């Protein structure tokens, strides 16, 4: 019996040990436990690099001036060559395009401008062949006013479909409360022939869906799973914080001359969004081991773990801490200029907060933002070396890097001479807000040059032929005239191009656990123009220096790096010594 119990005991030990080993094989190096979240299980997307495509502006293949799915399919080799693993596709669903597809009229159809469902299935299949993952844009805070649900709600404002939206009685002949929508004007629009209003936190053509209604939630989950069954790997989730309202819809003191208050004020007073997000995850994402990235603004600090922790609502969320620094108090016209120190601190604070929680998705640009090459670089650094330096500042941070189409070739903001040259609904509103505040036409246009979402939406610059090789016909939105100098063909063919630099950064990340999992420490944090940080994983270390000044600067290299090797540099002749001489806008990465 002794031997028997011994063997049972040793079996138990063996099982326990196996279990521990299993756990260890998922864990990040044990020695750096408490600092890098060693408890985090490895996920398939941790070491991936993502690329956002804005379909309307990517590549037109049938000569109607509008980008399409066939265009995307034809450029998969280009993206593969860059090193992309995941593609986030901005909305391709049927839409009246009031907000460029972020107003969906049928979640189960492909917009005819973009092609057919067959084209979509081909895209999924071709991406699989390329070893790439597709994530779609999930826009479920609102739909289009042309969606069948809303049309039925309008036809019968007391019927069941009105319950898919927020229909509320007006007060004293006015809207139920004083909210301003994200695109200006009241967030309440009157339902014709009634005293009722419906809520829209964006344009009036984008009625907010009522997430309190279980039937709505069920239909949304069904739709999500339907797309998963087509073979996609996840979603980028639009404006998701907006789904939870304060159902009292109280008015707040006005924050502008229009007597209105940002609807964000109401959203901030709402509680309990986690219940919806957990249910959605359980009913959909969890079943498909999906990669999900939330468009999450204004998170309360203690909510980070709930959102992106190991069992969080999402795999990750975008780090917008740098972007919100450029929000004006009343709009684009009073937006503060970028402050290097505040920017660096914002990125550092994110890195610090994430370290024991999870990964954030790091971005410079997206379809709502100005081009990074214009926005984040001081005037003297707006050149290829500077653009590469900007890439080094964010790409080697801890987190999942996203590249926005054209960023990899250094596309810039686009000068326009009249508001009629802009298309974007938000730009038109911001332009008007600037004029209303007393700005001159020039000043209002300049605010649009600096901030407009259309800066990111100009056609992708493929080559120096007519319309930048984007289309054979006049594109739906003007091409940035600098395409003759900045274009993909030139970039691919030149060894020292921005494209090749991004390609190297991606390769480095693919080959380095240190870059993916290492901890992050900001150094020289009181230097007024050097952005420098160290990444550490066990004994491995790398250091990144970026000199934002127009002067040469000397820095003492920490001892452990003096025999190190230059991993990547934006000057051809960078050397390692006990001191590093950083030339204007030089970026150098050294591995211990
Ligand atoms: O409210 C904001 C910040 O406080 C806004 O930045 C808002 O979250 C953001 O504009 C949401 O953007 C997304 O949803 C919009 C769409 O126009 C954008 O293109 C999309 O990225 C409505 O669907
Ligand atoms: Ca087309």
PDB file of N, CA, C and O in Angstrom, residues 301-340:
ATOM      1  N   UNK A 301     -10.064  55.757 -14.948  1.00  0.00           N
ATOM      2  CA  UNK A 301      -8.789  55.086 -14.716  1.00  0.00           C
ATOM      3  C   UNK A 301      -8.938  53.658 -14.198  1.00  0.00           C
ATOM      4  O   UNK A 301      -8.260  52.745 -14.659  1.00  0.00           O
ATOM      5  N   UNK A 302      -9.818  53.464 -13.271  1.00  0.00           N
ATOM      6  CA  UNK A 302      -9.934  52.138 -12.667  1.00  0.00           C
ATOM      7  C   UNK A 302     -10.614  51.130 -13.601  1.00  0.00           C
ATOM      8  O   UNK A 302     -10.811  49.977 -13.255  1.00  0.00           O
ATOM      9  N   UNK A 303     -10.984  51.568 -14.809  1.00  0.00           N
ATOM     10  CA  UNK A 303     -11.665  50.654 -15.736  1.00  0.00           C
ATOM     11  C   UNK A 303     -10.721  49.972 -16.717  1.00  0.00           C
ATOM     12  O   UNK A 303     -11.158  49.114 -17.481  1.00  0.00           O
ATOM     13  N   UNK A 304      -9.434  50.344 -16.702  1.00  0.00           N
ATOM     14  CA  UNK A 304      -8.502  49.826 -17.700  1.00  0.00           C
ATOM     15  C   UNK A 304      -8.483  48.301 -17.733  1.00  0.00           C
ATOM     16  O   UNK A 304      -8.578  47.679 -18.788  1.00  0.00           O
ATOM     17  N   UNK A 305      -8.361  47.683 -16.554  1.00  0.00           N
ATOM     18  CA  UNK A 305      -8.283  46.220 -16.499  1.00  0.00           C
ATOM     19  C   UNK A 305      -9.569  45.578 -17.029  1.00  0.00           C
ATOM     20  O   UNK A 305      -9.527  44.586 -17.741  1.00  0.00           O
ATOM     21  N   UNK A 306     -10.697  46.180 -16.698  1.00  0.00           N
ATOM     22  CA  UNK A 306     -11.975  45.632 -17.197  1.00  0.00           C
ATOM     23  C   UNK A 306     -12.030  45.664 -18.723  1.00  0.00           C
ATOM     24  O   UNK A 306     -12.634  44.815 -19.356  1.00  0.00           O
ATOM     25  N   UNK A 307     -11.387  46.673 -19.317  1.00  0.00           N
ATOM     26  CA  UNK A 307     -11.450  46.804 -20.774  1.00  0.00           C
ATOM     27  C   UNK A 307     -10.409  45.957 -21.496  1.00  0.00           C
ATOM     28  O   UNK A 307     -10.728  45.307 -22.478  1.00  0.00           O
ATOM     29  N   UNK A 308      -9.139  46.015 -21.032  1.00  0.00           N
ATOM     30  CA  UNK A 308      -8.098  45.320 -21.796  1.00  0.00           C
ATOM     31  C   UNK A 308      -7.265  44.366 -20.961  1.00  0.00           C
ATOM     32  O   UNK A 308      -6.219  43.898 -21.406  1.00  0.00           O
ATOM     33  N   UNK A 309      -7.702  44.073 -19.753  1.00  0.00           N
ATOM     34  CA  UNK A 309      -7.015  43.064 -18.952  1.00  0.00           C
ATOM     35  C   UNK A 309      -7.201  41.699 -19.595  1.00  0.00           C
ATOM     36  O   UNK A 309      -7.904  41.560 -20.604  1.00  0.00           O
ATOM     37  N   UNK A 310      -6.593  40.685 -18.999  1.00  0.00           N
ATOM     38  CA  UNK A 310      -6.635  39.366 -19.631  1.00  0.00           C
ATOM     39  C   UNK A 310      -8.055  38.897 -19.946  1.00  0.00           C
ATOM     40  O   UNK A 310      -8.313  38.283 -20.980  1.00  0.00           O
ATOM     41  N   UNK A 311      -8.977  39.194 -19.072  1.00  0.00           N
ATOM     42  CA  UNK A 311     -10.371  38.828 -19.341  1.00  0.00           C
ATOM     43  C   UNK A 311     -11.206  40.054 -19.663  1.00  0.00           C
ATOM     44  O   UNK A 311     -12.388  40.126 -19.334  1.00  0.00           O
ATOM     45  N   UNK A 312     -10.560  41.016 -20.284  1.00  0.00           N
ATOM     46  CA  UNK A 312     -11.222  42.294 -20.547  1.00  0.00           C
ATOM     47  C   UNK A 312     -12.301  42.200 -21.617  1.00  0.00           C
ATOM     48  O   UNK A 312     -12.416  41.202 -22.322  1.00  0.00           O
ATOM     49  N   UNK A 313     -13.044  43.285 -21.732  1.00  0.00           N
ATOM     50  CA  UNK A 313     -14.107  43.324 -22.749  1.00  0.00           C
ATOM     51  C   UNK A 313     -13.533  43.171 -24.157  1.00  0.00           C
ATOM     52  O   UNK A 313     -14.155  42.614 -25.036  1.00  0.00           O
ATOM     53  N   UNK A 314     -12.326  43.734 -24.372  1.00  0.00           N
ATOM     54  CA  UNK A 314     -11.691  43.702 -25.690  1.00  0.00           C
ATOM     55  C   UNK A 314     -10.275  43.153 -25.581  1.00  0.00           C
ATOM     56  O   UNK A 314      -9.681  43.168 -24.508  1.00  0.00           O
ATOM     57  N   UNK A 315      -9.720  42.721 -26.721  1.00  0.00           N
ATOM     58  CA  UNK A 315      -8.316  42.336 -26.736  1.00  0.00           C
ATOM     59  C   UNK A 315      -7.474  43.553 -26.383  1.00  0.00           C
ATOM     60  O   UNK A 315      -6.543  43.493 -25.589  1.00  0.00           O
ATOM     61  N   UNK A 316      -7.798  44.659 -27.021  1.00  0.00           N
ATOM     62  CA  UNK A 316      -7.016  45.877 -26.833  1.00  0.00           C
ATOM     63  C   UNK A 316      -7.898  47.074 -27.162  1.00  0.00           C
ATOM     64  O   UNK A 316      -9.037  46.910 -27.590  1.00  0.00           O
ATOM     65  N   UNK A 317      -7.370  48.257 -26.915  1.00  0.00           N
ATOM     66  CA  UNK A 317      -8.081  49.476 -27.316  1.00  0.00           C
ATOM     67  C   UNK A 317      -7.037  50.451 -27.829  1.00  0.00           C
ATOM     68  O   UNK A 317      -5.846  50.315 -27.509  1.00  0.00           O
ATOM     69  N   UNK A 318      -7.455  51.399 -28.624  1.00  0.00           N
ATOM     70  CA  UNK A 318      -6.495  52.377 -29.139  1.00  0.00           C
ATOM     71  C   UNK A 318      -6.044  53.308 -28.030  1.00  0.00           C
ATOM     72  O   UNK A 318      -6.838  53.709 -27.182  1.00  0.00           O
ATOM     73  N   UNK A 319      -4.766  53.635 -28.064  1.00  0.00           N
ATOM     74  CA  UNK A 319      -4.267  54.657 -27.141  1.00  0.00           C
ATOM     75  C   UNK A 319      -4.448  56.022 -27.803  1.00  0.00           C
ATOM     76  O   UNK A 319      -3.697  56.390 -28.704  1.00  0.00           O
ATOM     77  N   UNK A 320      -5.443  56.761 -27.343  1.00  0.00           N
ATOM     78  CA  UNK A 320      -5.699  58.088 -27.904  1.00  0.00           C
ATOM     79  C   UNK A 320      -5.132  59.199 -27.032  1.00  0.00           C
ATOM     80  O   UNK A 320      -5.467  60.369 -27.210  1.00  0.00           O
ATOM     81  N   UNK A 321      -4.298  58.836 -26.051  1.00  0.00           N
ATOM     82  CA  UNK A 321      -3.850  59.843 -25.086  1.00  0.00           C
ATOM     83  C   UNK A 321      -3.124  61.001 -25.779  1.00  0.00           C
ATOM     84  O   UNK A 321      -3.217  62.144 -25.339  1.00  0.00           O
ATOM     85  N   UNK A 322      -2.409  60.706 -26.874  1.00  0.00           N
ATOM     86  CA  UNK A 322      -1.706  61.778 -27.586  1.00  0.00           C
ATOM     87  C   UNK A 322      -2.682  62.606 -28.416  1.00  0.00           C
ATOM     88  O   UNK A 322      -2.537  63.817 -28.542  1.00  0.00           O
ATOM     89  N   UNK A 323      -3.682  61.950 -28.957  1.00  0.00           N
ATOM     90  CA  UNK A 323      -4.614  62.620 -29.862  1.00  0.00           C
ATOM     91  C   UNK A 323      -5.491  63.631 -29.133  1.00  0.00           C
ATOM     92  O   UNK A 323      -5.748  64.712 -29.640  1.00  0.00           O
ATOM     93  N   UNK A 324      -5.921  63.252 -27.927  1.00  0.00           N
ATOM     94  CA  UNK A 324      -6.834  64.150 -27.213  1.00  0.00           C
ATOM     95  C   UNK A 324      -6.132  65.432 -26.762  1.00  0.00           C
ATOM     96  O   UNK A 324      -6.791  66.426 -26.467  1.00  0.00           O
ATOM     97  N   UNK A 325      -4.800  65.426 -26.761  1.00  0.00           N
ATOM     98  CA  UNK A 325      -4.070  66.641 -26.385  1.00  0.00           C
ATOM     99  C   UNK A 325      -4.349  67.786 -27.347  1.00  0.00           C
ATOM    100  O   UNK A 325      -4.201  68.951 -27.009  1.00  0.00           O
ATOM    101  N   UNK A 326      -4.733  67.430 -28.565  1.00  0.00           N
ATOM    102  CA  UNK A 326      -4.947  68.469 -29.581  1.00  0.00           C
ATOM    103  C   UNK A 326      -6.405  68.869 -29.713  1.00  0.00           C
ATOM    104  O   UNK A 326      -6.780  69.532 -30.682  1.00  0.00           O
ATOM    105  N   UNK A 327      -7.243  68.460 -28.783  1.00  0.00           N
ATOM    106  CA  UNK A 327      -8.630  68.912 -28.842  1.00  0.00           C
ATOM    107  C   UNK A 327      -8.732  70.339 -28.320  1.00  0.00           C
ATOM    108  O   UNK A 327      -8.256  70.642 -27.236  1.00  0.00           O
ATOM    109  N   UNK A 328      -9.381  71.203 -29.103  1.00  0.00           N
ATOM    110  CA  UNK A 328      -9.619  72.554 -28.614  1.00  0.00           C
ATOM    111  C   UNK A 328     -10.777  72.550 -27.629  1.00  0.00           C
ATOM    112  O   UNK A 328     -11.575  71.609 -27.610  1.00  0.00           O
ATOM    113  N   UNK A 329     -10.870  73.617 -26.859  1.00  0.00           N
ATOM    114  CA  UNK A 329     -11.961  73.677 -25.887  1.00  0.00           C
ATOM    115  C   UNK A 329     -13.309  73.765 -26.610  1.00  0.00           C
ATOM    116  O   UNK A 329     -14.303  73.194 -26.183  1.00  0.00           O
ATOM    117  N   UNK A 330     -13.322  74.506 -27.725  1.00  0.00           N
ATOM    118  CA  UNK A 330     -14.573  74.662 -28.472  1.00  0.00           C
ATOM    119  C   UNK A 330     -14.527  74.070 -29.865  1.00  0.00           C
ATOM    120  O   UNK A 330     -15.489  74.171 -30.617  1.00  0.00           O
ATOM    121  N   UNK A 331     -13.402  73.521 -30.240  1.00  0.00           N
ATOM    122  CA  UNK A 331     -13.320  72.952 -31.588  1.00  0.00           C
ATOM    123  C   UNK A 331     -11.923  73.086 -32.153  1.00  0.00           C
ATOM    124  O   UNK A 331     -10.978  73.411 -31.449  1.00  0.00           O
ATOM    125  N   UNK A 332     -11.830  72.874 -33.462  1.00  0.00           N
ATOM    126  CA  UNK A 332     -10.520  72.892 -34.104  1.00  0.00           C
ATOM    127  C   UNK A 332      -9.877  74.273 -34.063  1.00  0.00           C
ATOM    128  O   UNK A 332      -8.668  74.412 -34.058  1.00  0.00           O
ATOM    129  N   UNK A 333     -10.739  75.308 -34.107  1.00  0.00           N
ATOM    130  CA  UNK A 333     -10.166  76.659 -34.216  1.00  0.00           C
ATOM    131  C   UNK A 333      -9.416  77.084 -32.955  1.00  0.00           C
ATOM    132  O   UNK A 333      -8.548  77.928 -33.022  1.00  0.00           O
ATOM    133  N   UNK A 334      -9.738  76.494 -31.822  1.00  0.00           N
ATOM    134  CA  UNK A 334      -8.948  76.862 -30.638  1.00  0.00           C
ATOM    135  C   UNK A 334      -8.138  75.661 -30.108  1.00  0.00           C
ATOM    136  O   UNK A 334      -7.831  75.565 -28.919  1.00  0.00           O
ATOM    137  N   UNK A 335      -7.778  74.781 -31.028  1.00  0.00           N
ATOM    138  CA  UNK A 335      -6.961  73.619 -30.636  1.00  0.00           C
ATOM    139  C   UNK A 335      -5.538  74.058 -30.301  1.00  0.00           C
ATOM    140  O   UNK A 335      -4.949  74.854 -31.022  1.00  0.00           O
ATOM    141  N   UNK A 336      -4.986  73.563 -29.199  1.00  0.00           N
ATOM    142  CA  UNK A 336      -3.619  73.946 -28.842  1.00  0.00           C
ATOM    143  C   UNK A 336      -2.595  73.287 -29.775  1.00  0.00           C
ATOM    144  O   UNK A 336      -2.840  72.201 -30.293  1.00  0.00           O
ATOM    145  N   UNK A 337      -1.476  73.959 -30.000  1.00  0.00           N
ATOM    146  CA  UNK A 337      -0.407  73.364 -30.814  1.00  0.00           C
ATOM    147  C   UNK A 337       0.173  72.182 -30.044  1.00  0.00           C
ATOM    148  O   UNK A 337       0.083  72.126 -28.810  1.00  0.00           O
ATOM    149  N   UNK A 338       0.765  71.251 -30.779  1.00  0.00           N
ATOM    150  CA  UNK A 338       1.321  70.072 -30.125  1.00  0.00           C
ATOM    151  C   UNK A 338       2.485  70.463 -29.220  1.00  0.00           C
ATOM    152  O   UNK A 338       3.375  71.206 -29.611  1.00  0.00           O
ATOM    153  N   UNK A 339       2.449  69.979 -27.990  1.00  0.00           N
ATOM    154  CA  UNK A 339       3.500  70.259 -27.027  1.00  0.00           C
ATOM    155  C   UNK A 339       4.294  68.965 -26.822  1.00  0.00           C
ATOM    156  O   UNK A 339       3.759  67.969 -26.338  1.00  0.00           O
ATOM    157  N   UNK A 340       5.568  68.998 -27.216  1.00  0.00           N
ATOM    158  CA  UNK A 340       6.419  67.803 -27.192  1.00  0.00           C
ATOM    159  C   UNK A 340       6.396  67.115 -25.824  1.00  0.00           C
ATOM    160  O   UNK A 340       6.226  65.898 -25.713  1.00  0.00           O
TER     161      UNK A 340
END
